[in-house]
Coordinates of N, CA and C in Angstrom, one line a residue:
V1 N 1.0 -1.0 0.0 CA -0.3 -0.2 -0.4 C 0.7 0.8 -0.1
Q2 N 0.6 1.8 -0.7 CA 1.0 3.1 -1.3 C -0.2 4.1 -0.9
L3 N 1.3 5.6 0.4 CA 0.0 6.6 0.8 C 0.4 7.4 0.5
Q4 N 0.1 8.8 -1.2 CA 1.0 10.2 -1.3 C 0.7 10.7 -0.5
A5 N 0.5 12.2 0.9 CA -0.2 12.5 1.2 C 0.2 14.1 -0.3
S6 N -0.8 15.0 -0.3 CA -0.1 16.8 -0.4 C -1.3 17.4 0.0
G7 N -0.7 18.4 -0.4 CA -2.0 20.1 -0.3 C -1.8 20.7 1.0
G8 N -0.8 20.7 1.9 CA -0.4 21.4 3.2 C 0.3 23.0 2.6
G9 N 0.3 23.7 3.4 CA 1.0 24.5 3.4 C 0.3 25.7 4.7
S10 N 1.4 27.4 4.0 CA 0.9 28.1 4.8 C 0.2 29.2 4.3
V11 N -1.2 28.6 6.0 CA -2.5 29.9 5.5 C -2.2 31.2 7.0
Q12 N -3.0 32.3 6.9 CA -4.2 32.7 7.8 C -4.6 31.8 9.2
A13 N -5.1 32.6 9.6 CA -6.5 32.0 10.7 C -6.9 32.4 9.8
G14 N -8.8 31.6 10.1 CA -9.1 31.4 9.4 C -10.0 31.4 8.3
D15 N -9.0 30.7 6.9 CA -8.6 30.1 5.8 C -8.9 28.6 5.9
S16 N -9.1 28.0 5.0 CA -9.1 26.8 4.5 C -8.1 26.3 3.4
L17 N -7.9 25.3 3.5 CA -6.9 24.1 3.1 C -7.7 22.8 3.1
R18 N -7.6 21.9 1.0 CA -8.0 21.1 1.3 C -6.8 19.9 1.2
L19 N -6.6 18.5 2.1 CA -5.8 17.8 1.7 C -5.7 17.1 1.1
S20 N -4.5 15.7 0.7 CA -5.3 15.2 -0.8 C -4.1 13.5 -0.4
C21 N -4.7 12.6 -0.2 CA -4.1 11.4 -0.5 C -4.4 10.7 -1.0
A22 N -3.5 10.3 -1.8 CA -3.5 9.3 -3.1 C -2.7 8.2 -2.2
A23 N -3.8 6.7 -2.5 CA -3.7 5.5 -1.6 C -3.9 3.9 -3.5
S24 N -3.1 3.5 -3.1 CA -2.6 3.2 -4.5 C -2.0 1.2 -3.7
G25 N -2.3 0.5 -4.9 CA -0.5 -0.7 -3.8 C -2.6 -1.2 -3.9
R26 N -3.1 -1.4 -4.3 CA -4.8 -2.4 -3.5 C -5.7 -1.8 -3.5
T27 N -7.4 -3.1 -3.9 CA -8.2 -2.6 -3.7 C -8.4 -2.7 -2.2
F28 N -9.2 -1.6 -1.8 CA -9.3 -1.0 -0.5 C -10.9 -1.6 0.2
T29 N -11.2 -2.1 -0.4 CA -12.3 -2.0 -0.2 C -12.5 -2.6 1.7
N30 N -12.8 -2.7 2.8 CA -12.8 -2.9 4.1 C -11.7 -3.0 4.7
W31 N -11.4 -1.3 4.2 CA -10.8 -0.7 4.7 C -11.6 0.7 5.3
E32 N -10.7 1.3 6.7 CA -10.3 2.2 7.3 C -9.4 3.1 6.7
M33 N -9.0 5.0 6.7 CA -8.8 5.6 5.7 C -8.4 6.9 7.0
A34 N -7.5 6.9 7.1 CA -7.7 8.4 8.1 C -6.5 9.5 7.9
W35 N -6.1 10.6 8.8 CA -5.4 11.6 9.1 C -5.1 11.8 10.5
F36 N -4.3 11.9 10.5 CA -3.5 12.5 11.7 C -2.8 13.7 12.1
R37 N -2.5 13.9 12.4 CA -1.4 15.3 12.5 C -0.2 14.9 13.5
R38 N 1.0 15.5 13.8 CA 1.6 16.0 14.9 C 1.9 17.6 14.6
P39 N 1.6 18.4 16.1 CA 2.4 19.7 15.9 C 3.4 19.3 17.2
P40 N 3.8 20.5 16.1 CA 5.1 21.0 16.8 C 5.5 20.6 18.5
G41 N 6.5 19.8 18.7 CA 7.0 19.3 19.4 C 6.1 18.9 20.6
K42 N 4.9 17.9 19.5 CA 4.1 17.3 20.2 C 3.7 15.4 19.7
E43 N 3.1 14.9 20.3 CA 3.7 13.2 20.1 C 1.5 13.1 19.0
R44 N 2.2 12.8 18.0 CA 1.3 12.4 16.7 C -0.2 12.2 17.4
E45 N -1.4 12.6 16.6 CA -2.8 12.8 17.4 C -3.7 12.4 15.8
F46 N -4.6 12.2 16.2 CA -5.6 11.3 16.1 C -6.8 12.6 14.6
V47 N -7.1 13.3 14.0 CA -8.5 13.9 13.3 C -9.2 13.3 12.9
A48 N -9.0 11.7 11.8 CA -10.3 12.6 11.4 C -10.1 10.1 10.7
R49 N -11.1 9.8 10.4 CA -11.7 8.5 10.3 C -12.6 8.6 8.5
V50 N -12.8 8.3 8.1 CA -14.0 6.9 7.8 C -13.0 5.9 6.8
T51 N -14.8 5.1 6.9 CA -14.5 3.9 6.1 C -14.6 4.2 5.2
W52 N -14.2 3.2 4.1 CA -14.0 3.1 2.3 C -14.7 3.0 1.5
N53 N -15.7 1.3 3.0 CA -17.2 1.5 1.7 C -18.1 2.1 2.8
V54 N -19.3 2.5 3.2 CA -20.1 3.4 3.2 C -19.1 4.9 3.6
G55 N -18.5 5.3 3.5 CA -18.5 6.2 4.2 C -18.3 7.4 5.3
S56 N -19.2 6.5 6.3 CA -19.6 7.0 8.0 C -17.8 7.2 8.7
T57 N -17.2 8.5 9.4 CA -16.9 9.3 9.5 C -16.9 9.4 10.9
I58 N -16.1 9.8 11.3 CA -15.5 10.1 12.9 C -14.9 10.3 12.9
Y59 N -14.5 12.4 14.2 CA -13.3 12.5 14.3 C -13.2 13.3 15.6
A60 N -12.0 14.1 16.4 CA -11.5 14.0 16.8 C -12.4 15.3 17.2
D61 N -12.2 15.9 18.4 CA -13.7 16.5 19.8 C -12.5 18.7 18.5
P62 N -11.5 18.6 18.4 CA -10.2 19.8 18.0 C -10.7 20.1 16.7
V63 N -11.5 19.5 16.3 CA -11.4 19.0 14.4 C -13.0 19.3 14.1
K64 N -13.9 19.0 14.8 CA -15.8 18.7 15.2 C -15.5 20.0 14.7
G65 N -16.7 19.2 13.0 CA -17.6 21.2 12.6 C -16.6 21.9 11.8
R66 N -15.3 21.2 11.6 CA -14.1 22.1 11.2 C -14.4 21.8 9.8
F67 N -13.0 19.9 10.2 CA -12.5 19.7 9.1 C -14.1 18.8 9.1
T68 N -13.6 18.5 6.9 CA -14.7 17.3 6.7 C -13.6 16.0 6.1
I69 N -14.1 15.2 6.5 CA -12.7 13.8 5.6 C -13.6 13.2 4.7
S70 N -13.6 13.1 3.7 CA -14.3 11.9 2.6 C -13.3 11.3 1.6
R71 N -13.8 10.6 1.4 CA -13.4 9.6 0.0 C -13.5 9.3 -1.4
D72 N -13.0 9.7 -2.0 CA -13.1 9.0 -3.3 C -13.0 7.7 -3.9
K73 N -13.5 7.0 -4.2 CA -13.6 5.4 -4.6 C -13.0 5.5 -6.4
A74 N -12.9 6.5 -6.8 CA -13.1 6.7 -8.6 C -11.6 7.0 -8.9
K75 N -11.3 6.9 -7.6 CA -9.9 8.6 -7.7 C -8.3 8.0 -6.2
N76 N -9.9 6.6 -6.2 CA -8.9 5.7 -4.5 C -8.4 7.2 -3.7
S77 N -8.7 7.7 -3.1 CA -8.2 8.9 -2.6 C -9.1 9.3 -1.6
V78 N -8.5 10.0 -0.5 CA -9.1 10.4 0.5 C -9.0 12.0 0.7
Y79 N -10.0 12.5 1.3 CA -9.3 14.0 1.8 C -9.2 14.3 2.7
L80 N -8.9 15.7 3.2 CA -9.2 16.3 3.9 C -9.7 18.0 4.7
Q81 N -10.2 18.6 4.2 CA -11.4 19.5 3.1 C -11.2 20.8 4.8
M82 N -10.3 21.5 5.9 CA -10.3 21.7 6.7 C -10.6 23.8 6.1
N83 N -11.4 24.0 7.7 CA -11.9 25.7 7.6 C -11.8 26.6 8.6
S84 N -11.7 27.2 9.1 CA -12.0 28.0 9.7 C -10.7 27.3 10.7
L85 N -9.5 27.8 10.3 CA -8.4 26.7 10.5 C -7.6 27.3 11.3
K86 N -6.8 27.4 13.0 CA -6.7 28.0 13.7 C -4.9 27.8 14.3
P87 N -4.6 28.5 14.9 CA -3.3 28.4 14.8 C -2.7 27.1 15.3
E88 N -3.3 26.9 16.6 CA -3.3 26.0 16.9 C -3.8 24.1 15.4
D89 N -4.0 24.0 14.9 CA -3.6 23.3 13.6 C -2.4 23.6 12.8
T90 N -1.5 23.5 13.6 CA -0.5 23.9 12.7 C 0.5 22.8 13.3
A91 N 0.4 21.7 12.0 CA 0.9 20.5 12.1 C 2.1 19.9 10.8
I92 N 2.1 18.6 10.6 CA 2.2 17.4 10.0 C 1.2 16.6 9.6
Y93 N 0.6 16.3 9.0 CA -0.7 16.3 9.0 C 0.0 14.7 8.3
Y94 N -0.5 13.4 8.5 CA 0.2 12.4 8.0 C -1.3 11.4 7.5
C95 N -1.8 11.0 6.7 CA -2.5 9.5 5.4 C -2.3 8.6 6.7
A96 N -3.5 7.5 6.8 CA -2.6 6.3 7.0 C -4.5 5.0 7.1
A97 N -4.4 4.8 6.7 CA -4.6 3.0 6.5 C -4.8 1.6 6.9
R98 N -5.4 1.1 7.5 CA -5.9 0.0 7.8 C -6.3 -0.9 7.2
S99 N -6.5 -2.0 7.5 CA -7.8 -3.3 7.1 C -8.1 -3.7 7.7
M100 N -9.9 -2.7 8.3 CA -10.7 -3.6 9.3 C -10.3 -4.8 10.2
A101 N -10.5 -5.9 9.2 CA -10.3 -7.1 9.5 C -9.0 -8.3 9.6
R102 N -8.6 -7.3 9.0 CA -6.4 -7.8 9.9 C -6.3 -7.2 10.5
S103 N -6.3 -6.0 10.6 CA -5.6 -4.7 11.7 C -6.5 -4.2 12.5
I104 N -5.7 -4.2 13.3 CA -6.3 -3.2 15.6 C -5.4 -1.6 15.0
D105 N -4.3 -1.4 14.9 CA -3.8 -0.4 14.3 C -3.7 0.1 13.1
Y106 N -3.8 1.5 12.9 CA -3.1 1.3 11.3 C -1.5 1.7 11.2
N107 N -1.0 1.0 10.2 CA -0.6 0.2 10.1 C 0.2 0.2 8.4
N108 N -0.6 1.5 7.7 CA 0.0 2.3 6.3 C -0.4 3.3 6.2
W109 N 1.1 4.7 6.7 CA 1.2 5.5 6.7 C 1.7 6.0 5.2
G110 N 1.7 7.7 5.0 CA 2.0 8.7 4.3 C 2.8 9.1 4.5
Q111 N 3.6 10.2 3.5 CA 5.5 10.5 4.4 C 4.5 12.0 5.0
G112 N 3.1 12.4 5.2 CA 2.7 13.6 6.0 C 3.5 14.9 4.8
T113 N 2.8 16.0 4.9 CA 2.7 17.9 4.3 C 1.3 18.9 5.6
L114 N 2.7 19.3 5.8 CA 3.2 20.2 6.9 C 1.7 21.8 6.4
V115 N 1.2 22.0 7.1 CA 0.3 22.4 7.4 C 0.8 23.7 8.4
T116 N 1.0 25.1 8.1 CA 1.2 25.9 8.4 C 0.1 27.4 9.5
V117 N -0.3 27.4 10.5 CA -1.7 28.7 9.9 C -0.9 29.5 11.1
S118 N -1.2 31.0 10.5 CA -0.5 32.1 11.9 C -1.5 32.6 11.5
S119 N -1.3 33.0 12.4 CA -2.4 34.6 13.6 C -2.1 35.3 13.0

């Protein structure tokens, strides 16, 4: 499985940004795709996840109502639409994937894309 994240950049507080994750290497039936982030000097944290089959989603509390995760089966891609960005959203964002049948943990990771939000 290969995951290629893109779309990071430097924005002002209140701006929007959309991250993309191109997934390849297999079909993703019964897989779960997610975004994590690592803020400067902090541990990696969960942001959001979406199930490939039906598109059900879960969000971390700090991003609820501002971020939207989605997947496009035809393009084998996962997206993270980030609105009303705050300086505390500054982080390296990683896409991740796991087989819901074979793995409890996310064991496939992309290379990360940097998002910087200035006040």
